[in-house]
Tab-separated table of C-alpha atoms in Angstrom:
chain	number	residue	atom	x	y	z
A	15	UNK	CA	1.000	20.807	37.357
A	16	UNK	CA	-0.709	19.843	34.049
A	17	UNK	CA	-3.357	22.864	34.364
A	18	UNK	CA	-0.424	25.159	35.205
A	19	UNK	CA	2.250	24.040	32.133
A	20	UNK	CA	-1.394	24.708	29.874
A	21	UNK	CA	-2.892	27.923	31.046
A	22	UNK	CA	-2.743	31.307	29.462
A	23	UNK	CA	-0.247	32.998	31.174
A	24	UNK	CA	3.472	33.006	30.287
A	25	UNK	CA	4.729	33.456	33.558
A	26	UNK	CA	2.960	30.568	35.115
A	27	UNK	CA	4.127	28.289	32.285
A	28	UNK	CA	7.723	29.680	32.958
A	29	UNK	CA	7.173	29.060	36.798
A	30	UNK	CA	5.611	25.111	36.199
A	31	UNK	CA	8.711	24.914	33.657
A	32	UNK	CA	11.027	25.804	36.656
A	33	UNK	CA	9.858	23.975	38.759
A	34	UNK	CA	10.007	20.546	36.584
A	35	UNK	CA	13.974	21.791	35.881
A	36	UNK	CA	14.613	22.198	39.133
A	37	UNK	CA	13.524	17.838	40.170
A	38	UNK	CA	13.402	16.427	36.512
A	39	UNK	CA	13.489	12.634	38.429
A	40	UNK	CA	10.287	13.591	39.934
A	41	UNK	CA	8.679	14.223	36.751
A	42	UNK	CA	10.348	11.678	34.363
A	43	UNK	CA	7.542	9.226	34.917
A	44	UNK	CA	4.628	11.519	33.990
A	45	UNK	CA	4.380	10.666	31.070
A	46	UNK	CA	1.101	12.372	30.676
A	47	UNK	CA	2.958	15.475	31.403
A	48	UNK	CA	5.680	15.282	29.166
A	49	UNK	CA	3.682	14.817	26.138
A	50	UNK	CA	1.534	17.376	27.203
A	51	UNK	CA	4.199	20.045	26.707
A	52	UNK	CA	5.621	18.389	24.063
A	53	UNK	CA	2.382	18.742	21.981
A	54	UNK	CA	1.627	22.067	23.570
A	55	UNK	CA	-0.221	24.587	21.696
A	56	UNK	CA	2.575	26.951	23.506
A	57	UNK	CA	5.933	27.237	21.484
A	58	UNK	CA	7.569	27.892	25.092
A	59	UNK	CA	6.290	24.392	26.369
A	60	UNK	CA	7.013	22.534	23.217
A	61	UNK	CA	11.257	24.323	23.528
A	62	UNK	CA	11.330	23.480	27.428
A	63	UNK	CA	9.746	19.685	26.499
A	64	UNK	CA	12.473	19.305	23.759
A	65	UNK	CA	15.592	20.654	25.965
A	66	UNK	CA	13.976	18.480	29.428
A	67	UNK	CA	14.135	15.282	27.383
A	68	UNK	CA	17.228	15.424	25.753
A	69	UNK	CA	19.166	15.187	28.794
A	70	UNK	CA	17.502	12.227	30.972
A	71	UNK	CA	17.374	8.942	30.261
A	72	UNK	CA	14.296	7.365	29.913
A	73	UNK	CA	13.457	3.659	30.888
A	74	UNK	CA	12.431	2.341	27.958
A	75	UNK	CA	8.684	1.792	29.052
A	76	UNK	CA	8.384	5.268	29.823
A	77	UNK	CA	10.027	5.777	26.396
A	78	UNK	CA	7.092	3.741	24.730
A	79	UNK	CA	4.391	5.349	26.384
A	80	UNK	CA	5.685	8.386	26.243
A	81	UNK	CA	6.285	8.210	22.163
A	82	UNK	CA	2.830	6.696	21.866
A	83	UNK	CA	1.398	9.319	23.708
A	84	UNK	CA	2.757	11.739	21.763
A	85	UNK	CA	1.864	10.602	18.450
A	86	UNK	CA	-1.730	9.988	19.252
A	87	UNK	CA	-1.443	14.098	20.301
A	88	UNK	CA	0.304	14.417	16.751
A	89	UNK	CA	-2.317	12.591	15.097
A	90	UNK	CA	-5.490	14.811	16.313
A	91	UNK	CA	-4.030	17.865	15.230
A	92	UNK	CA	-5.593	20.154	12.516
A	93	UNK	CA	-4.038	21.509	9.415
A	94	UNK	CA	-3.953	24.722	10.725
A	95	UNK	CA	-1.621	23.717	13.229
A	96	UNK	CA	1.502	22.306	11.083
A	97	UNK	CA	4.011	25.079	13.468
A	98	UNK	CA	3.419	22.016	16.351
A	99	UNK	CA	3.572	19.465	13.964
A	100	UNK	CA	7.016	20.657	12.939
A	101	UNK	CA	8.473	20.748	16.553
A	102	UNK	CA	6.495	17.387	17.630
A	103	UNK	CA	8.506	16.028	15.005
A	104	UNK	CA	11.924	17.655	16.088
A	105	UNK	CA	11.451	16.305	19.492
A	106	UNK	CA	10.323	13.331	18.506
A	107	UNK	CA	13.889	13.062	15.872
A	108	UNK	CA	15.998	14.682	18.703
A	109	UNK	CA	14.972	12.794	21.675
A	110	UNK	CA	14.001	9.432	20.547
C-alpha cells in the first residue's frame, strides 16, 4: 500500500485512497502509512490524510507515534517545499 499511496499516477493514489476509506480500522495502526500521506509530496494524499484522521479516534500511542513521525517528515523538508509544510501543519492543528 505505501508504494501505491506514493507513485506517480493519480489514479492509483485515488484507488490506494479508496481503498483505506473503504476499512479505515484496518489502517489506523499504520502509522507509517498515515504519516506517509500526511507528508506526501502529493497535495491529493496530504487532503485524503487530513479528512481520514479527523474522523477516527486514535489510541493515544498511535497518536504519539504517529505525531512524532510526522514531525521528523516535517523536519527534513527543504525550503522549497513550504506548500507541504503549510498542510503538515493544518493536519497536524486539525487533527491533533
Amino acid at each position: 500500500m505505501q508504494a501505491l499511496v506514493e507513485c506517480l499516477s493519480g489514479t492509483s493514489r485515488t484507488q490506494a485512497q479508496d481503498w483505506i476509506a473503504a476499512n479505515p480500522s484496518a489502517f489506523l495502526q499504520e502509522t507509517h502509512l498515515l504519516a506517509t500521506l500526511a507528508t506526501s509530496i502529493y497535495e491529493d494524499n496530504r487532503t485524503f490524510a487530513l479528512r481520514f484522521l479527523q474522523v477516527p479516534i486514535l489510541h493515544a500511542d498511535t497518536a504519539h507515534v504517529l505525531i512524532g513521525r510526522i514531525i521528523a517528515q516535517l523536519l527534513v523538508l527543504e525550503t522549497s517545499q513550504a506548500d507541504i509544510a503549510i498542510d503538515i501543519g493544518i493536519t497536524l492543528l486539525s487533527v491533533f
